[in-house]
């Protein structure tokens, strides 16, 4: 059984930040990808900037001025997990889950978002450790309606925090859960009897409630070993969960054994600006780490694509396809996470772009898979 883990938290502040928050404006250069006068094909960058925005958020730290305090990382005491060669897997089985405790449940989206997505922090006491990119299984209470007399089936959720958790002590895990609601196709009215069991259980839970967790599971979405690698992260909706974890590891935590010096580029597709998830965190990284982070959003109900239609995440990728293809050729890892339905549109776009460039997509795709650059977790 996993040993209880602990870590101490401290934090430091560097004075001064002249980086201003902005979204991607484009790359310069032809044979290599250049951004802010740095090459991304061959020369990894060192982190210089540090971030305080999220510290304020997490610790409610009183800061006199963000401008003054500027760049801060949370210094964590490394967990034993940092030394492991393999991620923890299936420490708790579905039939013998760990009983954890809900710490926090918060609505993440604004009033104009279609549907509800919640940020759920779970205290596992350090007993169910995980790596970034893994998932937990949640066994909702009650009987399986399809097999009365047997417990509900497990549902998987990507973990949205680093191994240190939002508490930075290795004892919590965060989930980003969209409430599954059923609308009768004929009446258009919600039918609560058919709402999703586990997502509603999680979004309705309160601090102190118990939750049965299994896992952790999954190896597809782990971060590459090389901390100077390029990470292209494509998400729709809650698919952003593992990327929130990656980005916190890259830009929020100061872990002596993991110094990110690469490029992380997030493409996030949601319905509208009220549906953006963790936008404050991502925007603060843009401000503090402009050389290492790019962030592009596709808001289908607000943005138009080049043909005047709704802007989906694949349209945003297409906008930057030249850079994306060059980065992939240079060894970038590309991750896809979110609803299953996102993949056909993305694949079709990548294939079309490849053909326009005179490349064979099927060959390129099998090369990316063979090189372990291609990571897909859709549901
Ligand atoms: P269920 O009870 O399983 O119902 C499924 C759907 O069927 C719902 O939409 C429900 O409204 C509908 N339904 C129920 N009864 C009927 C009926 N009689 N007729 C017609 N329709 C009906 N989800 C997230 O929100 N965040 C994540 O980070 C996340 N990560 C995942 C990672 C992985 C690897 C996988 C595989 C899945 C992930 N999911 C994630 C999806 C999650 O596991 C669940 O599938 C999702 O929350 C729905 O589960 P539920 O129990 O709420 O719905």
Coordinates of C-alpha atoms and ligand atoms in Angstrom, one line a residue:
X1 CA 0.0 0.0 0.0
X2 CA 1.2 3.5 -0.7
X3 CA 3.0 5.2 2.1
X4 CA 1.6 8.5 3.3
X5 CA 3.5 11.3 1.7
X6 CA 4.3 14.7 3.0
X7 CA 5.9 17.8 1.7
X8 CA 6.6 21.2 3.1
X9 CA 5.7 24.4 1.3
X10 CA 7.6 27.6 1.2
X11 CA 7.7 30.4 -1.3
X12 CA 9.9 33.2 -2.4
X13 CA 9.4 36.4 -4.3
X14 CA 11.6 38.0 -6.9
X15 CA 11.1 41.7 -7.3
X16 CA 10.2 43.1 -10.7
X17 CA 8.4 41.9 -13.8
X18 CA 8.4 43.7 -17.0
X19 CA 6.6 41.0 -19.0
X20 CA 3.1 42.0 -20.0
X21 CA 0.2 39.5 -20.4
X22 CA -0.7 38.8 -24.0
X23 CA -1.8 36.0 -26.2
X24 CA 0.1 34.5 -29.0
X25 CA 0.9 36.9 -31.8
X26 CA 3.0 34.6 -34.1
X27 CA 6.4 33.2 -34.7
X28 CA 9.2 34.7 -36.7
X29 CA 11.8 32.7 -38.7
X30 CA 11.7 30.2 -41.5
X31 CA 13.8 27.0 -40.9
X32 CA 13.5 27.2 -37.2
X33 CA 10.7 28.4 -35.0
X34 CA 11.5 31.6 -33.3
X35 CA 9.5 33.4 -30.6
X36 CA 10.7 36.4 -28.7
X37 CA 14.0 36.0 -30.5
X38 CA 14.6 32.5 -29.2
X39 CA 14.8 29.3 -31.3
X40 CA 12.5 26.5 -30.3
X41 CA 13.9 23.8 -32.4
X42 CA 17.3 23.6 -30.9
X43 CA 17.9 26.0 -28.0
X44 CA 15.9 25.4 -24.9
X45 CA 15.4 28.4 -22.6
X46 CA 16.0 28.8 -18.9
X47 CA 13.2 29.9 -16.8
X48 CA 13.7 33.4 -15.5
X49 CA 10.3 34.6 -14.5
X50 CA 8.3 33.5 -11.5
X51 CA 4.6 33.8 -10.8
X52 CA 2.7 35.2 -7.8
X53 CA -0.8 35.4 -9.2
X54 CA -1.7 31.9 -8.3
X55 CA 0.0 32.1 -4.9
X56 CA -2.4 34.9 -4.1
X57 CA -5.2 32.7 -5.3
X58 CA -4.0 29.6 -3.4
X59 CA -2.8 31.1 -0.2
X60 CA -4.7 34.3 -0.2
X61 CA -1.3 35.9 0.3
X62 CA -1.4 39.6 0.9
X63 CA 0.7 41.2 -1.8
X64 CA 1.3 44.9 -1.9
X65 CA 1.5 44.9 -5.7
X66 CA 1.6 42.3 -8.3
X67 CA 3.8 44.6 -10.4
X68 CA 6.3 44.8 -7.5
X69 CA 6.2 41.2 -6.4
X70 CA 6.1 39.9 -10.0
X71 CA 7.6 36.5 -10.4
X72 CA 7.1 33.9 -7.7
X73 CA 7.1 30.1 -7.6
X74 CA 6.0 27.9 -4.8
X75 CA 9.0 26.0 -3.4
X76 CA 7.9 22.5 -2.5
X77 CA 9.8 19.8 -0.7
X78 CA 10.2 17.0 -3.3
X79 CA 8.1 14.0 -2.8
X80 CA 9.7 10.5 -3.1
X81 CA 7.7 10.3 -6.3
X82 CA 10.3 12.5 -7.9
X83 CA 12.8 9.6 -7.7
X84 CA 10.6 6.9 -9.1
X85 CA 11.3 5.6 -12.6
X86 CA 7.6 4.7 -13.3
X87 CA 4.4 6.3 -12.2
X88 CA 2.3 4.8 -9.5
X89 CA -0.4 2.6 -11.0
X90 CA -3.6 1.0 -9.6
X91 CA -2.7 1.4 -5.9
X92 CA -6.4 1.1 -5.1
X93 CA -8.7 -1.2 -7.1
X94 CA -12.3 -0.5 -8.0
X95 CA -13.5 -3.1 -5.6
X96 CA -11.3 -1.9 -2.7
X97 CA -11.2 1.9 -3.3
X98 CA -9.6 4.4 -1.0
X99 CA -12.1 6.6 1.0
X100 CA -11.0 10.2 0.5
X101 CA -12.6 13.4 1.6
X102 CA -13.9 16.3 -0.4
X103 CA -12.1 19.5 0.5
X104 CA -13.6 22.0 -2.0
X105 CA -16.1 22.2 -4.8
X106 CA -16.3 25.4 -6.9
X107 CA -18.1 26.3 -10.0
X108 CA -15.4 27.2 -12.6
X109 CA -17.5 28.8 -15.3
X110 CA -19.3 32.1 -15.6
X111 CA -23.1 32.6 -15.9
X112 CA -23.2 32.6 -19.7
X113 CA -21.5 29.2 -20.0
X114 CA -23.7 26.5 -21.4
X115 CA -23.6 23.8 -18.6
X116 CA -21.6 23.7 -15.5
X117 CA -18.0 22.7 -14.8
X118 CA -16.7 22.3 -11.3
X119 CA -13.3 22.4 -9.6
X120 CA -13.1 19.6 -7.0
X121 CA -10.3 19.2 -4.5
X122 CA -10.1 15.8 -2.8
X123 CA -7.9 15.0 0.2
X124 CA -6.3 11.6 -0.2
X125 CA -4.0 12.1 2.7
X126 CA -0.9 11.3 0.5
X127 CA -2.2 7.7 0.2
X128 CA -3.1 7.8 -3.5
X129 CA -0.1 9.5 -5.1
X130 CA 0.0 10.1 -8.9
X131 CA 2.0 11.8 -11.6
X132 CA 0.7 14.6 -13.8
X133 CA -1.4 13.3 -16.7
X134 CA -2.9 10.4 -14.7
X135 CA -6.5 9.8 -13.8
X136 CA -8.4 8.7 -10.8
X137 CA -11.4 6.4 -10.8
X138 CA -14.4 7.6 -8.8
X139 CA -17.0 5.1 -7.7
X140 CA -20.2 7.1 -7.1
X141 CA -22.3 5.9 -4.1
X142 CA -25.4 3.9 -4.7
X143 CA -26.5 1.0 -6.8
X144 CA -25.8 0.6 -10.5
X145 CA -29.2 1.3 -12.0
X146 CA -28.5 -1.2 -14.8
X147 CA -27.6 -3.9 -12.3
X148 CA -29.6 -3.4 -9.0
X149 CA -27.8 -4.8 -6.0
X150 CA -24.3 -4.1 -7.3
X151 CA -22.4 -0.9 -6.8
X152 CA -22.1 1.8 -9.4
X153 CA -19.4 1.4 -12.0
X154 CA -16.2 3.4 -11.8
X155 CA -15.8 6.7 -13.9
X156 CA -12.4 8.1 -14.8
X157 CA -11.4 11.7 -14.3
X158 CA -8.1 13.3 -15.4
X159 CA -6.3 14.8 -12.5
X160 CA -6.0 18.6 -12.8
X161 CA -3.3 19.2 -10.2
X162 CA 0.3 18.3 -10.0
X163 CA 1.5 15.5 -7.7
X164 CA 1.8 18.1 -5.0
X165 CA -1.9 19.0 -5.3
X166 CA -3.4 22.4 -5.0
X167 CA -2.3 22.3 -1.4
X168 CA 1.4 21.8 -2.5
X169 CA 1.8 19.1 0.2
X170 CA 1.2 15.9 -1.9
X171 CA -2.1 15.2 0.0
X172 CA -4.8 16.4 -2.4
X173 CA -5.8 15.9 -6.0
X174 CA -8.0 18.2 -8.1
X175 CA -10.6 17.2 -10.7
X176 CA -12.3 19.3 -13.3
X177 CA -15.7 17.9 -13.8
X178 CA -18.5 18.8 -16.2
X179 CA -21.9 18.0 -14.9
X180 CA -23.6 15.6 -17.3
X181 CA -27.2 16.8 -17.8
X182 CA -29.9 15.1 -20.0
X183 CA -32.3 17.1 -22.1
X184 CA -35.2 15.3 -23.6
X185 CA -34.8 15.7 -27.4
X186 CA -38.5 16.0 -27.9
X187 CA -39.4 18.5 -25.2
X188 CA -36.0 20.1 -24.8
X189 CA -36.5 20.0 -21.1
X190 CA -34.0 18.6 -18.5
X191 CA -34.8 15.1 -17.3
X192 CA -33.0 14.8 -13.9
X193 CA -33.7 11.1 -13.7
X194 CA -31.3 10.7 -16.6
X195 CA -28.6 13.1 -15.5
X196 CA -25.1 11.6 -15.2
X197 CA -24.6 9.8 -11.9
X198 CA -21.0 10.5 -11.0
X199 CA -20.5 14.0 -12.4
X200 CA -23.6 15.1 -10.5
X201 CA -22.5 13.4 -7.4
X202 CA -19.1 15.2 -7.6
X203 CA -20.5 18.6 -8.5
X204 CA -23.1 18.4 -5.7
X205 CA -20.7 17.2 -3.1
X206 CA -19.7 19.3 -0.1
X207 CA -16.5 19.7 1.9
X208 CA -16.2 16.8 4.3
X209 CA -18.2 14.4 2.1
X210 CA -16.5 11.0 1.5
X211 CA -15.6 9.9 -2.0
X212 CA -14.4 6.4 -3.1
X213 CA -11.3 6.6 -5.3
X214 CA -9.4 4.0 -7.3
X215 CA -6.2 4.3 -9.2
X216 CA -4.2 6.2 -10.2
X217 CA -4.3 5.0 -13.8
X218 CA -3.0 6.0 -17.2
X219 CA 0.5 6.4 -18.8
X220 CA -0.5 7.9 -22.2
X221 CA -0.6 11.5 -21.0
X222 CA 2.5 11.6 -18.9
X223 CA 5.0 14.4 -19.4
X224 CA 8.1 13.5 -21.4
X225 CA 11.3 13.0 -19.4
X226 CA 13.0 15.9 -21.1
X227 CA 12.1 19.1 -19.3
X228 CA 13.2 21.2 -22.3
X229 CA 10.8 19.5 -24.7
X230 CA 8.1 21.3 -26.6
X231 CA 4.5 20.4 -25.5
X232 CA 1.6 21.2 -27.8
X233 CA -1.5 20.7 -25.8
X234 CA -4.9 20.5 -27.5
X235 CA -8.0 20.5 -25.3
X236 CA -11.8 20.9 -25.5
X237 CA -13.6 21.7 -22.3
X238 CA -12.5 19.6 -19.3
X239 CA -9.8 18.1 -21.5
X240 CA -7.7 21.0 -20.1
X241 CA -7.5 19.1 -16.8
X242 CA -4.1 17.3 -17.4
X243 CA -2.7 20.5 -18.9
X244 CA -3.5 22.5 -15.9
X245 CA -1.4 20.0 -14.0
X246 CA 1.5 20.2 -16.5
X247 CA 1.5 24.0 -16.4
X248 CA 1.4 24.2 -12.7
X249 CA 4.4 21.9 -12.6
X250 CA 6.2 24.0 -15.3
X251 CA 5.4 27.5 -14.0
X252 CA 3.9 27.5 -10.5
X253 CA 6.0 25.1 -8.5
X254 CA 9.7 25.2 -7.8
X255 CA 10.7 21.6 -7.8
X256 CA 14.5 21.1 -7.7
X257 CA 14.4 18.0 -9.8
X258 CA 12.2 19.5 -12.6
X259 CA 13.3 22.7 -14.2
X260 CA 11.1 23.4 -17.2
X261 CA 13.1 25.1 -20.0
X262 CA 11.0 24.2 -23.0
X263 CA 7.9 25.6 -24.7
X264 CA 4.3 24.8 -23.7
X265 CA 1.6 25.8 -26.1
X266 CA -2.0 25.4 -25.1
X267 CA -4.9 25.4 -27.6
X268 CA -8.2 25.4 -25.7
X269 CA -11.6 25.1 -27.3
X270 CA -14.8 26.0 -25.4
X271 CA -18.1 27.6 -26.2
X272 CA -17.6 31.2 -25.0
X273 CA -15.5 33.3 -22.8
X274 CA -17.6 32.4 -19.7
X275 CA -16.7 28.8 -20.4
X276 CA -12.9 29.3 -20.2
X277 CA -11.3 27.1 -17.6
X278 CA -8.4 28.2 -15.4
X279 CA -8.0 31.2 -17.7
X280 CA -6.5 33.3 -14.8
X281 CA -3.8 30.8 -14.2
X282 CA -2.9 30.5 -17.9
X283 CA -2.9 34.3 -18.4
X284 CA -0.6 34.8 -15.5
X285 CA 1.9 32.3 -17.0
X286 CA 1.7 34.2 -20.3
X287 CA 2.6 37.4 -18.4
X288 CA 5.4 35.8 -16.4
X289 CA 6.8 33.3 -18.9
X290 CA 6.3 34.8 -22.3
X291 CA 9.3 32.9 -23.7
X292 CA 8.0 29.5 -22.6
X293 CA 4.3 29.6 -22.8
X294 CA 1.7 30.2 -25.6
X295 CA -2.0 30.2 -25.1
X296 CA -4.7 30.2 -27.8
X297 CA -8.4 29.9 -27.4
X298 CA -11.1 28.9 -29.8
X299 CA -14.5 30.2 -28.6
X300 CA -17.0 28.5 -30.9
X301 CA -19.9 30.8 -30.1
X302 CA -17.8 34.0 -30.2
X303 CA -15.0 33.6 -32.7
X304 CA -15.3 33.0 -36.4
X305 CA -13.0 30.9 -38.4
X306 CA -11.4 32.0 -41.7
X307 CA -14.5 30.9 -43.6
X308 CA -16.8 32.8 -41.3
X309 CA -18.1 29.7 -39.5
X310 CA -17.7 28.8 -35.8
X311 CA -14.2 28.7 -34.6
X312 CA -13.3 25.2 -33.3
X313 CA -9.9 24.2 -31.9
X314 CA -8.9 22.7 -35.2
X315 CA -9.4 26.1 -36.9
X316 CA -7.0 27.6 -34.3
X317 CA -4.5 24.9 -34.9
X318 CA -4.8 25.5 -38.7
X319 CA -4.1 29.2 -38.1
X320 CA -0.7 28.2 -36.7
X321 CA -0.2 25.0 -38.7
X322 CA 3.2 26.1 -40.1
X323 CA 4.6 26.5 -36.7
X324 CA 2.9 23.4 -35.3
X325 CA 4.3 21.2 -38.1
X326 CA 7.8 22.6 -37.7
X327 CA 7.7 22.0 -34.0
X328 CA 6.5 18.4 -34.5
X329 CA 9.3 17.9 -37.0
X330 CA 11.7 19.1 -34.3
X331 CA 10.4 16.5 -31.9
X332 CA 7.5 18.3 -30.1
X333 CA 5.1 16.2 -28.1
X334 CA 1.4 16.8 -29.0
X335 CA -1.4 16.0 -26.6
X336 CA -5.1 15.8 -27.2
X337 CA -7.6 15.6 -24.4
X338 CA -11.4 16.1 -24.2
X339 CA -14.5 14.9 -25.8
X340 CA -14.1 12.0 -28.3
X341 CA -15.9 14.1 -31.0
X342 CA -12.9 16.5 -31.2
X343 CA -10.6 14.0 -32.9
X344 CA -12.2 13.5 -36.4
X345 CA -12.2 17.3 -37.1
X346 CA -8.7 17.7 -35.8
X347 CA -7.3 14.7 -37.8
X348 CA -9.1 15.9 -40.9
X349 CA -7.5 19.4 -40.6
X350 CA -4.0 18.0 -39.9
X351 CA -4.3 15.7 -42.9
X352 CA -5.4 18.6 -45.2
X353 CA -2.6 20.8 -43.9
X354 CA -0.1 18.0 -44.5
X355 CA -1.3 17.5 -48.0
X356 CA -1.1 21.2 -48.7
X357 CA 2.5 21.1 -47.5
X358 CA 3.2 18.1 -49.8
X359 CA 3.5 15.7 -46.9
X360 CA 1.9 12.3 -46.4
X361 CA -0.2 12.6 -43.2
X362 CA -0.5 8.9 -42.6
X363 CA 3.2 8.4 -42.7
X364 CA 3.8 11.5 -40.5
X365 CA 1.3 10.2 -38.0
X366 CA 2.8 6.8 -37.8
X367 CA 6.2 8.4 -37.3
X368 CA 4.9 10.6 -34.5
X369 CA 3.3 7.6 -32.8
X370 CA 6.5 5.5 -33.2
X371 CA 8.5 8.4 -31.7
X372 CA 6.0 8.6 -28.8
X373 CA 5.3 12.2 -29.6
X374 CA 1.5 11.6 -30.1
X375 CA -0.7 11.4 -27.0
X376 CA -4.5 11.0 -27.1
X377 CA -6.9 10.7 -24.3
X378 CA -10.5 11.4 -25.3
X379 CA -13.7 10.2 -23.8
Ligands
LIG1 P1 -23.4 8.6 -16.6 O1 -24.3 8.3 -15.5 O2 -22.4 7.5 -16.9 O3 -24.3 8.8 -17.9 C1 -23.6 9.1 -19.1 C2 -24.5 9.9 -20.0 O4 -25.7 9.3 -20.3 C3 -24.9 11.2 -19.3 O5 -24.8 12.3 -20.3 C4 -26.3 11.0 -19.0 O6 -27.1 12.3 -19.0 C5 -26.8 10.1 -20.1 N1 -27.9 9.2 -19.6 C6 -28.2 8.7 -18.4 N2 -29.3 7.9 -18.5 C7 -29.8 8.0 -19.7 C8 -30.9 7.4 -20.4 N3 -31.8 6.6 -19.8 N4 -31.1 7.7 -21.7 C9 -30.2 8.5 -22.3 N5 -29.1 9.1 -21.8 C10 -28.9 8.8 -20.5 N6 -15.2 13.9 -17.4 C11 -15.0 15.2 -16.9 O7 -16.0 15.9 -16.6 N7 -13.7 15.6 -16.6 C12 -12.6 14.9 -16.8 O8 -11.5 15.3 -16.5 C13 -12.8 13.6 -17.4 N8 -11.7 12.8 -17.6 C14 -11.9 11.6 -18.2 C15 -10.7 10.8 -18.4 C16 -10.9 9.5 -19.0 C17 -9.7 8.7 -19.3 C18 -12.2 9.1 -19.3 C19 -12.4 7.7 -20.0 C20 -13.3 9.8 -19.1 C21 -13.2 11.1 -18.5 N9 -14.3 11.9 -18.2 C22 -14.1 13.1 -17.6 C23 -15.7 11.4 -18.4 C24 -16.2 10.8 -17.1 O9 -15.5 9.6 -16.9 C25 -17.7 10.4 -17.2 O10 -17.9 9.6 -18.3 C26 -18.6 11.6 -17.2 O11 -18.4 12.4 -16.1 C27 -20.1 11.1 -17.2 O12 -20.3 10.3 -16.1 P2 -21.6 10.3 -15.3 O13 -21.6 9.2 -14.3 O14 -21.9 11.7 -14.8 O15 -22.7 10.0 -16.4

